[in-house]
XYZ file of C-alpha atoms in Angstrom:
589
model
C 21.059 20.349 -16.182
C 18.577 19.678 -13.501
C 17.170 22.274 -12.227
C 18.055 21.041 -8.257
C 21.409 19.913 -9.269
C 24.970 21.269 -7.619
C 28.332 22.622 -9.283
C 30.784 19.685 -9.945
C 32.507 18.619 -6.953
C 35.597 18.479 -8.854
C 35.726 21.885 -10.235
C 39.046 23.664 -8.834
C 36.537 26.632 -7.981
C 32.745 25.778 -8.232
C 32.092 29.432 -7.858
C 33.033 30.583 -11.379
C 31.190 28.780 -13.508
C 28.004 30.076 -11.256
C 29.826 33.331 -11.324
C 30.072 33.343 -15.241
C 26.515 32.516 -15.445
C 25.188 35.578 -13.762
C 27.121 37.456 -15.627
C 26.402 36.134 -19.175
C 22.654 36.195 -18.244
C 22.382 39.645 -17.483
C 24.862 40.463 -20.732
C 22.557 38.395 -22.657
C 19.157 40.064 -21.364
C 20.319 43.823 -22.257
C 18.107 45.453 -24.028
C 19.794 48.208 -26.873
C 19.224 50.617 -29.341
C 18.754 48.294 -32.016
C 17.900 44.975 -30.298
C 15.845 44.358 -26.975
C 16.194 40.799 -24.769
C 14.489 37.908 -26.508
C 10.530 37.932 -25.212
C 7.335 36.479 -26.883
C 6.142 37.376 -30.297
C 2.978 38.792 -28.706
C 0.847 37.901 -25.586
C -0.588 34.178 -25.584
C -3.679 35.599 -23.462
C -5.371 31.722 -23.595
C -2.241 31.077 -21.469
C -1.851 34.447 -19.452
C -0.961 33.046 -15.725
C -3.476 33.325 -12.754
C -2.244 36.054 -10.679
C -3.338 34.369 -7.869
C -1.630 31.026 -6.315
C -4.030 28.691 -3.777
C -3.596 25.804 -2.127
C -6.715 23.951 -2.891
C -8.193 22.237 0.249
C -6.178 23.358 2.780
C -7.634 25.268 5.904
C -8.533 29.100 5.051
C -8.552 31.198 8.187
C -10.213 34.870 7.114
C -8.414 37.953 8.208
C -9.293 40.904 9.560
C -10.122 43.757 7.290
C -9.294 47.502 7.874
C -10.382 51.289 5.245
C -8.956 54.374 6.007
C -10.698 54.754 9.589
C -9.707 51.653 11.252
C -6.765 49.772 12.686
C -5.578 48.045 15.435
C -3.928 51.149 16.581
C -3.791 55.048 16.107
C -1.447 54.265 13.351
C 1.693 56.986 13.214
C 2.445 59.483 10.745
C 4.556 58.298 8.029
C 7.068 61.004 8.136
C 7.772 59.692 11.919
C 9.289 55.967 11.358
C 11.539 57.512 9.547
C 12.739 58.802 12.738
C 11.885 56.115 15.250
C 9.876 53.288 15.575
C 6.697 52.965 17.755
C 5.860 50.742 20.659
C 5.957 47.033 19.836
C 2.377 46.179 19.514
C 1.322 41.990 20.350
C 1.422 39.201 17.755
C -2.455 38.773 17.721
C -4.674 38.084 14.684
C -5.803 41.977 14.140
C -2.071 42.561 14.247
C -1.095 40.102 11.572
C -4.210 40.964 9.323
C -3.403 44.861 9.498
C 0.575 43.657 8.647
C -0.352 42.053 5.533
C -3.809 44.595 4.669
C -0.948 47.265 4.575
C 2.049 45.693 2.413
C 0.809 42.599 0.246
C -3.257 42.489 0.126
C -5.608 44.037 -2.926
C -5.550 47.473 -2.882
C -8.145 48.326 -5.376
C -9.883 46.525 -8.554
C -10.154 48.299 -11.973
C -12.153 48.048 -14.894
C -13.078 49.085 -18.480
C -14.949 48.404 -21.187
C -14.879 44.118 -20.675
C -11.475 44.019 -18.947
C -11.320 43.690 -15.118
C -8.276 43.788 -12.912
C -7.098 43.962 -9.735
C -3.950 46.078 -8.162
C -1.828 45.267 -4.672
C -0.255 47.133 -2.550
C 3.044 45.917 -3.230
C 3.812 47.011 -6.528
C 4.610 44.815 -9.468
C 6.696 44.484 -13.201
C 3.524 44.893 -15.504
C 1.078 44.015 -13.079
C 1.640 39.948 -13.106
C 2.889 39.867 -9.447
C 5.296 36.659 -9.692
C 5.769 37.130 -5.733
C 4.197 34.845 -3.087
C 3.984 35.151 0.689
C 4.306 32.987 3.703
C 4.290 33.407 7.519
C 6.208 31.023 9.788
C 4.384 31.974 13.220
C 3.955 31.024 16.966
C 0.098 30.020 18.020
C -2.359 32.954 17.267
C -5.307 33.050 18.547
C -8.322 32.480 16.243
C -5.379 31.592 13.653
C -3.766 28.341 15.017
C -3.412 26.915 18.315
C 0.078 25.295 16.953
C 2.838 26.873 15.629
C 2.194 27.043 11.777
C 2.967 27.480 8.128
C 1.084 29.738 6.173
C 0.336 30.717 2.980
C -0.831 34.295 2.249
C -3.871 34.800 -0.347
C -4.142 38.137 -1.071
C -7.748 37.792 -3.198
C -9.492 36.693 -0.129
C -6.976 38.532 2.099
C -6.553 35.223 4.533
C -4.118 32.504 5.670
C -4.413 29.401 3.873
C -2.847 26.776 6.995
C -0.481 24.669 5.232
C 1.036 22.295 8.549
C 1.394 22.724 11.984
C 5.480 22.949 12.987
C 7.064 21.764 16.278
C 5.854 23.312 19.308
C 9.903 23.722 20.407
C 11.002 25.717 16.755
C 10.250 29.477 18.145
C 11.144 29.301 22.092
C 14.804 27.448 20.889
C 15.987 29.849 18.186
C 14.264 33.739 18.654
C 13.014 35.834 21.238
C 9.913 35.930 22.202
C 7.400 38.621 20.027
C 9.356 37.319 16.170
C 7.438 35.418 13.398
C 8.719 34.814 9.976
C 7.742 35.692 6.299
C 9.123 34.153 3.493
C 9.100 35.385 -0.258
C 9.082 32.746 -3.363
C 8.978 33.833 -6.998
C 6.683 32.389 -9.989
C 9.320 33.104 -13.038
C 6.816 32.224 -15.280
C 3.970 35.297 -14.492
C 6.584 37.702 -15.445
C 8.312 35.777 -18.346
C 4.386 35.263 -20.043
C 4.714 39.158 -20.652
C 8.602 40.056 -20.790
C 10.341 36.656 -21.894
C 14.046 36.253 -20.656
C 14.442 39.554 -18.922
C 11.691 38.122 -16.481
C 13.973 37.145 -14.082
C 15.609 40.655 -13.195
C 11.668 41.786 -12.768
C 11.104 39.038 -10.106
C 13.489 40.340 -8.084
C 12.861 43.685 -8.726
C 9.214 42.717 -6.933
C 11.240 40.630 -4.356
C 12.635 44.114 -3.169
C 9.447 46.039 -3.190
C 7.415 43.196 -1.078
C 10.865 43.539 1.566
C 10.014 46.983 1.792
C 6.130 47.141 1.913
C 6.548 44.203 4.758
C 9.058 46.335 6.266
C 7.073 49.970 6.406
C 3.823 48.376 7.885
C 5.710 46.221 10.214
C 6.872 49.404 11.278
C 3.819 50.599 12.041
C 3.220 48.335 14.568
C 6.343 48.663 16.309
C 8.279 45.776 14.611
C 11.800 45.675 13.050
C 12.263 43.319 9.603
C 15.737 41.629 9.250
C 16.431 39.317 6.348
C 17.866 35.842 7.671
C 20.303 35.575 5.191
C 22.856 32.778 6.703
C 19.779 30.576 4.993
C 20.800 28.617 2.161
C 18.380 27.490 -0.863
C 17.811 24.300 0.864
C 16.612 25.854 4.062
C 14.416 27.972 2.383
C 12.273 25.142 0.192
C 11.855 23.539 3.515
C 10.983 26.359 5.590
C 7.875 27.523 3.169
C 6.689 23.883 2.011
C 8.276 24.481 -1.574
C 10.066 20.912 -1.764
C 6.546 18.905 -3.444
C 8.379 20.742 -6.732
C 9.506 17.857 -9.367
C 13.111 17.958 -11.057
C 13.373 18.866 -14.625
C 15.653 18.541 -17.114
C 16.512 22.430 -18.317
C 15.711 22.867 -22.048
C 18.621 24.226 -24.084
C 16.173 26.648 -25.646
C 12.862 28.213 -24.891
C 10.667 25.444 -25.826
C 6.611 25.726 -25.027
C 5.012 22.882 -23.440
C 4.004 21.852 -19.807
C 5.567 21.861 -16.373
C 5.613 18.435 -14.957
C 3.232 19.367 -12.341
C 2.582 22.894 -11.459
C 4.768 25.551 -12.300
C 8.183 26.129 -10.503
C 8.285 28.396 -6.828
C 11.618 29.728 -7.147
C 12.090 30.458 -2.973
C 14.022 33.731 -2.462
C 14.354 34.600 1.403
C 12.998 34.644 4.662
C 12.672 38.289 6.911
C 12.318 37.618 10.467
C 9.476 40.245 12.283
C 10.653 41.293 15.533
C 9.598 43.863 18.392
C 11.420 47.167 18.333
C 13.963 47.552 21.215
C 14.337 43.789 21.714
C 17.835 44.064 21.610
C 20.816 41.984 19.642
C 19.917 37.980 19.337
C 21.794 35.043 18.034
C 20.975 33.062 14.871
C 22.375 29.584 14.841
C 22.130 28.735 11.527
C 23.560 25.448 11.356
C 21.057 24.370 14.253
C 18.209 26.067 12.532
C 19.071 24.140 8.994
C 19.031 21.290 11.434
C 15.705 21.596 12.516
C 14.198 22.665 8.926
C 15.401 18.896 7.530
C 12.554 17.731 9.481
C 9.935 20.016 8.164
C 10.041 17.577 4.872
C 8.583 14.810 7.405
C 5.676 17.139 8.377
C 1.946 16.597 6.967
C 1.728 19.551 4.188
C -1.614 20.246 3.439
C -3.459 21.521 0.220
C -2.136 21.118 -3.674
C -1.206 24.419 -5.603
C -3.792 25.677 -8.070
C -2.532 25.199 -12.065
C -2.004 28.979 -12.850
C -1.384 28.477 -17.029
C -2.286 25.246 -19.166
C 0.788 25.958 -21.355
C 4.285 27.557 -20.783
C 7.004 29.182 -22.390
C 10.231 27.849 -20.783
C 12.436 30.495 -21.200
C 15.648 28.395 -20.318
C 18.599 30.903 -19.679
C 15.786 32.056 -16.352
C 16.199 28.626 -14.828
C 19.673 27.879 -15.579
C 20.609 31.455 -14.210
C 18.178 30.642 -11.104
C 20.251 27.447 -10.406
C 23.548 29.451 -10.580
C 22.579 32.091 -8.032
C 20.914 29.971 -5.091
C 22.914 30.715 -2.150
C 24.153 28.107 0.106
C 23.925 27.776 4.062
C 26.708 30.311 5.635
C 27.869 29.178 9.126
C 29.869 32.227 9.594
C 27.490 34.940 8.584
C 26.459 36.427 12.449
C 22.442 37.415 12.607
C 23.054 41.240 13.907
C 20.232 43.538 15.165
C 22.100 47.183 14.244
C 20.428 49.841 16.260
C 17.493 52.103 14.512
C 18.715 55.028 12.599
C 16.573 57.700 11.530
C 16.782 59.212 8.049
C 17.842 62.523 7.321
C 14.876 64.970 7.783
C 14.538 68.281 6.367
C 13.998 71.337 9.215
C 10.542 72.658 7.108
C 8.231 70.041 6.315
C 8.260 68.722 2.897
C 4.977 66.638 3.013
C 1.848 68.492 1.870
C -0.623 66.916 4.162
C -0.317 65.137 7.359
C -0.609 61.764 6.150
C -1.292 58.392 8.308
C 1.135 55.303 7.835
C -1.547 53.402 6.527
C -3.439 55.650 4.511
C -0.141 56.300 2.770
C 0.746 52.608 2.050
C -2.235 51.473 0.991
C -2.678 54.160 -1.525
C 0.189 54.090 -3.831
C -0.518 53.698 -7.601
C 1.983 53.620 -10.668
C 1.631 56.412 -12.841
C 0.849 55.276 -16.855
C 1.573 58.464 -18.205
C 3.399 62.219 -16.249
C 1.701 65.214 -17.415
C 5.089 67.465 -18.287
C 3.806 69.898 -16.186
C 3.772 69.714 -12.674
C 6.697 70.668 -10.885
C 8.288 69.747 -7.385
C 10.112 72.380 -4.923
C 13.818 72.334 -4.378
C 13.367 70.991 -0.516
C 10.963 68.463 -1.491
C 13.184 67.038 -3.934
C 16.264 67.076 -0.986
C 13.671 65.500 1.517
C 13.010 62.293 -0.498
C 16.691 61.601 -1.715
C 17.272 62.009 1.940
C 14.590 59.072 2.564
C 16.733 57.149 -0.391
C 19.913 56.989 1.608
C 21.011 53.454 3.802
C 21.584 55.326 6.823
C 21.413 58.712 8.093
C 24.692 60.745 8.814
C 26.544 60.022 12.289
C 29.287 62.170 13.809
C 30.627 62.863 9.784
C 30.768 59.055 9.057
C 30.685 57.834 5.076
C 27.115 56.505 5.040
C 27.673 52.711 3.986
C 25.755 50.384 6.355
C 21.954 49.910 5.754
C 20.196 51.148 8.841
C 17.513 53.249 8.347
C 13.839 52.337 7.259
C 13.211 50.554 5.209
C 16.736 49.565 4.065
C 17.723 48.312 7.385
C 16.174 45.130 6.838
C 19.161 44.260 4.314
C 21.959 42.789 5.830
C 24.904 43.716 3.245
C 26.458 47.231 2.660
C 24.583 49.933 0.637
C 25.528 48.607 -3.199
C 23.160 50.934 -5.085
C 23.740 54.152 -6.287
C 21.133 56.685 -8.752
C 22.174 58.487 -11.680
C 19.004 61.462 -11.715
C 17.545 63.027 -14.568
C 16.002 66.660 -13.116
C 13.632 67.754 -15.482
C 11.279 70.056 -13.443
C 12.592 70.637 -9.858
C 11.760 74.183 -8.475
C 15.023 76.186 -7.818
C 17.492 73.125 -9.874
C 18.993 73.318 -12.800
C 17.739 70.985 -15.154
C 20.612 68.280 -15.659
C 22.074 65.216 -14.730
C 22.772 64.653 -10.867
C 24.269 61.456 -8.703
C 23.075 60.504 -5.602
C 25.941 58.351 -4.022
C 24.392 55.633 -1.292
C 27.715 54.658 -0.457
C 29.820 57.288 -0.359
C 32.887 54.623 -0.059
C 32.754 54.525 -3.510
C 33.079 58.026 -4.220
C 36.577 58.295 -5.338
C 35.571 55.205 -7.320
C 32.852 56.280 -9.220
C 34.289 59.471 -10.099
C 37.196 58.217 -11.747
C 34.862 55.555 -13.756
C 32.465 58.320 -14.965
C 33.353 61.114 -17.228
C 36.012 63.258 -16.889
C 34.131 66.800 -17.500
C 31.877 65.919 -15.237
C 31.515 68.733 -12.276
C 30.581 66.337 -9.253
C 29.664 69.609 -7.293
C 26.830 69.945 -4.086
C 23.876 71.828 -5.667
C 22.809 74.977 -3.658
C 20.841 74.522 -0.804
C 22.013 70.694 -0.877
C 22.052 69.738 3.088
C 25.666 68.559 4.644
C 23.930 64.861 4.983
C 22.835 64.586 1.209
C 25.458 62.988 -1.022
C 24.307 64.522 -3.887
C 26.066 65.465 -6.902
C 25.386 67.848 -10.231
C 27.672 65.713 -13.135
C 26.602 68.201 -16.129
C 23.380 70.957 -16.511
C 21.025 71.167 -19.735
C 17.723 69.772 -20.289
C 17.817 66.077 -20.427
C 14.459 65.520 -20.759
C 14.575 63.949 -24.289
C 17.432 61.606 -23.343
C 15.528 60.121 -20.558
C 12.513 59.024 -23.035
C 15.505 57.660 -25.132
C 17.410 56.024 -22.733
C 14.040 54.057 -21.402
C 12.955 52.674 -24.133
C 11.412 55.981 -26.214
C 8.661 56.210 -23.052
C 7.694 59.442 -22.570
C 6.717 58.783 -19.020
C 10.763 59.409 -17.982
C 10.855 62.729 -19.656
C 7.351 64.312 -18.410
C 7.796 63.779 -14.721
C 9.902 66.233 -12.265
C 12.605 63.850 -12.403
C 13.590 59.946 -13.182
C 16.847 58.204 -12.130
C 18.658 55.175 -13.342
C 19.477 52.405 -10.366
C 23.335 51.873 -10.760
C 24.871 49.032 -8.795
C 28.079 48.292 -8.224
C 28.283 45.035 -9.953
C 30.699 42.798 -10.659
C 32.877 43.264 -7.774
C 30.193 42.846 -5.761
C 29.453 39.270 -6.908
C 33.347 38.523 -7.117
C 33.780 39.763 -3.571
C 30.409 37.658 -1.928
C 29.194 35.228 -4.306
C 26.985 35.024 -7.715
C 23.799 34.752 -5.053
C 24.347 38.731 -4.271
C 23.270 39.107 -8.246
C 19.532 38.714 -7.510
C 19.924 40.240 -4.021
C 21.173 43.626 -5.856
C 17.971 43.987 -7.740
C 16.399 43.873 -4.372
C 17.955 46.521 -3.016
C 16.665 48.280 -6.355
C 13.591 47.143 -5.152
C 13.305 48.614 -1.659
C 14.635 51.745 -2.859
C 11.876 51.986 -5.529
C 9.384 51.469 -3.072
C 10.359 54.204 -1.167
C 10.105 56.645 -3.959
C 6.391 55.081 -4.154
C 5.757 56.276 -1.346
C 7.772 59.494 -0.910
C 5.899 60.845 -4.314
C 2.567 59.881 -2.831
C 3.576 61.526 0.617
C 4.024 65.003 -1.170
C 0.682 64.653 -3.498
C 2.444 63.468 -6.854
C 2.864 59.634 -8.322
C 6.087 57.323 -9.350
C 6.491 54.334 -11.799
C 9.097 51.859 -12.019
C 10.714 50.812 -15.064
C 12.051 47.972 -16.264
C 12.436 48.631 -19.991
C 15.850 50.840 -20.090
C 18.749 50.438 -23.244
C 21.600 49.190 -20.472
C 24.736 50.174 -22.495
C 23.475 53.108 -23.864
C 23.003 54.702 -19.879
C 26.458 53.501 -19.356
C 27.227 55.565 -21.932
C 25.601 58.312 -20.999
C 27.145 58.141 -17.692
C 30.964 57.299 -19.286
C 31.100 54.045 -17.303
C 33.030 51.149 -19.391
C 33.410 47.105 -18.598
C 30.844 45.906 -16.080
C 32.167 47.747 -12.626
C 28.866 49.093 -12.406
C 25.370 48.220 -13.867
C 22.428 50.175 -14.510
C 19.585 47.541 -12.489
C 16.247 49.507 -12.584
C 14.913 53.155 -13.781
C 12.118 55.083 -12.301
C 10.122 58.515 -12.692
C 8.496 60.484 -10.343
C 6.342 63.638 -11.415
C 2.372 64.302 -12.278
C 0.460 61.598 -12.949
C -2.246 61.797 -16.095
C -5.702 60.090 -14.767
C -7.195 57.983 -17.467
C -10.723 58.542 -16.292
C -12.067 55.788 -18.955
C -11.098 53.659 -16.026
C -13.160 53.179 -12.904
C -11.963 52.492 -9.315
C -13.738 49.412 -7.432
C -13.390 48.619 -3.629
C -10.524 45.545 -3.234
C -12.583 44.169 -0.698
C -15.195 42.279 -1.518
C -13.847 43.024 -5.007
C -16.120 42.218 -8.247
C -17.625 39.011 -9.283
C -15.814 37.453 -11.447
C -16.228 34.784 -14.119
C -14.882 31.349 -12.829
């Protein structure tokens, strides 16, 4: 199969056999108890990918850089865009530099012994960052006197220009005050280190870069909507992916060389908009109209080579084919109005901590001490972070509309199975925090039957949390992720569970990757909810899937476990020492 190629006209229903595939991918990339996903036989570090993608000789425009005392504005707590968002501050260089400083750029460099790495501030699958950026933008000044197309290099933190657009493409579709950013995936970063599960880590990453975008656009007064009516198509197009040459999918993983560079996988396009603008069409099929003549326009600058060989791990291409998403006339574009998230009446947070301080500080935790603990009302305030939308007038929360979720436009489809280990005033147990409380009744019956489903005490009205069963769980958490300790130690982990396969039956096999991204953004938030209230997080990736279903008495495929995480007290390797991410180390070429 080619890797560009279409379901058979003549199939009675074209949408099974892509349906089928998403399925039997993620079947086939379970890890269990006695046998994980296929992956490499050890790390081929003379072929370990180049984190970082250029586009050799095309215009680099410098941004601006910002530490802990600087920004283009007082920037707002972070407690308060949970509640409402700021003025709308200009499109402007400063403005742009400070959006991308705060949600994609270096956030620090590390270094041992001989090794020397650097870390983001979007957080990523084992460090390998498979997720590129683009902006889509009117003129800026000191950037481009032309509308553009951009590509984002995080290294040097600047805007490599990659063609100027027509002058018409902003004014005729959006408001005045929105630019674009578009995400594309590398599959082959990730699957160097974690073979055919890579492609559920992508879009793991996917979701955490929508959220990071989404929290510092905040903080300069913008909203973040993903413009999904876009179709695959649209997307190559819109972010210069299309110099990409077919290839025949192997029937096997088979090592050798891409035909040119390695494959951009694009994934989806947010649109940045001021706060308080109001609802605005989309015309999609007039937009895909204009995008067939961005493959006319003069592209500048040739991708770097990231590896000299590759694994081809062929069930991650054929399952990439099966999910793209085609144009969708009839989805309508809707701005839904800003919802704040539930909020605690004592504060939770135990310092009063800037926006930007607190995004650009994150880190992922290697090891959790076992020891430190977290108070009852903390633990309440960030699950009530964690939820789509905050209670209105009694309604079942279902619709995504509070920060940073409200930039996906499909109904809550994530739920989290918790493991309390060391929660002030909790019983130690097994807990459910139901994100869409329309599938209450649903999930109840699937799970099992001596299961109590009861508030805890001191649980507020808004917070659809349950206790299933009490006892220390602590040891079934390290089981259940792989034997890591990390999701015992900490004051709690939680196992992402989706509800799956109706989901993709209902809208479409492209929801599958778009259901790890809403793992994402909900991951992200517990990033930075644990480093709000002085402790750490970690995401992981490495779970036994059948076993948690298990655990949780949940048979056939109604619901998926998509992504763990732990939260607790981190252990500081101090072997390792912190260097500035700007101007970062010298490195070897």
């Amino acid at each position: 199969m080619s890797l560009f190629s279409s379901p058979s006209q003549h199939d009675p229903d074209p949408q099974k056999p892509l349906l089928n595939q998403a399925i039997e991918y993620h079947n086939q990339t379970k890890h269990g108890l006695t046998n994980y996903a296929r992956g490499p036989h050890g790390l081929d570090w003379a072929n370990q990918p180049n984190p970082f993608r250029r586009f050799l000789s095309s215009p680099i425009i410098p941004l601006s850089h910002f530490d802990s005392s600087s920004s283009v504005a007082d920037p707002p707590l972070y407690s308060s865009v949970f509640l409402s968002l700021p003025s709308p501050s200009p499109i402007s260089k400063s403005t742009i530099s400070q959006l991308f400083f705060d949600s994609l750029a270096l956030s620090a460099w590390k270094t041992t012994g001989f090794s020397t790495w650097s870390l983001r501030v979007n957080p990523s699958s084992g460090n390998l960052h498979p997720t590129e950026a683009y902006i889509v933008s009117p003129p800026i000044n000191s950037v481009s006197n032309s509308p553009f197309v951009a590509h984002y290099a995080p290294k040097e933190h600047s805007l490599e220009i990659r063609t100027q657009i027509p002058s018409g493409f902003f004014p005729n579709f959006f408001p005045e005050g929105c630019f674009l950013i578009g995400f594309s995936s590398i599959f082959w970063r990730e699957a160097w280190k974690y073979g055919e599960r890579a492609f559920r880590y992508c879009n793991h990453d996917v979701g955490h870069a929508i959220a990071a975008v989404s929290m510092a656009a905040a903080g300069l007064g913008w909203d973040v909507k993903i413009l999904d009516g876009f179709g695959y198509e649209d997307l190559k197009k819109l972010m210069g992916l299309e110099f990409y040459k077919e290839f025949e999918i192997p029937s096997r993983p088979v090592k050798g060389k891409f035909p040119e560079i390695e494959f951009e996988h694009p994934d989806c396009v947010l649109v940045v908009f001021p706060n308080g603008v109001g609802e605005f069409d989309v015309n999609y099929k007039e937009l895909s109209l204009a995008l067939s003549g961005f493959s006319e326009l003069e592209w500048k600058g040739k991708p770097n080579v990231l590896s000299k060989q590759h694994v081809y791990w062929d069930v991650i291409y054929r399952t990439a084919e099966a999910v793209k998403k085609p144009l969708t006339l009839g989805n309508r574009f809707m701005v839904d109005p800003f919802q704040s998230s539930g909020v605690l009446s004592d504060p939770s947070y135990t310092r009063v901590l800037r926006l930007g301080k607190s995004l650009g500080s994150g880190r992922s935790a290697v090891d959790m001490d076992g020891v430190a603990t977290m108070e009852r009302e903390t633990f309440y305030q960030m699950l009530l972070h964690c939820l789509p939308s905050g209670s209105q007038n009694g309604t079942k929360q279902r619709k995504q509309l509070a920060l940073p979720f409200r930039a996906l436009p499909w109904d809550a489809e994530v739920h989290a199975a918790l493991f309390v280990h060391r929660v002030e005033g909790l019983p130690k147990g097994v807990y459910f925090l139901v994100r869409n409380e329309e599938h209450f009744n649903d999930l109840k019956k699937a799970t099992r039957p001596e299961f109590n489903w009861e508030k805890p005490e001191g649980c507020p009205d808004d917070l659809p949390l349950y206790e299933l069963s009490r006892g220390d769980c602590g040891k079934l958490a390290k089981q259940l992720s792989c034997h890591q300790d990390i999701a015992g130690d900490g004051c709690f982990s939680l196992g992402m569970v989706a509800h799956f396969e109706p989901t993709l039956r209902s809208k479409g096999a492209w929801m599958y990757p778009r259901l790890f991204w809403e793992t994402g953004v909900l991951g992200q938030v517990l990033y930075l909810e644990a480093h709000a209230v002085g402790i750490s997080a970690t995401g992981i990736g490495c779970f036994f899937d059948d076993p948690v279903h298990e655990v949780l008495g949940l048979r056939g495929s109604n619901y998926q476990s998509l992504y763990h995480f732990t939260v607790g007290g981190p252990v500081v390797d101090k072997r390792i020492m912190s260097l500035p991410a700007y101007p970062g180390p010298v490195m070897d070429a």
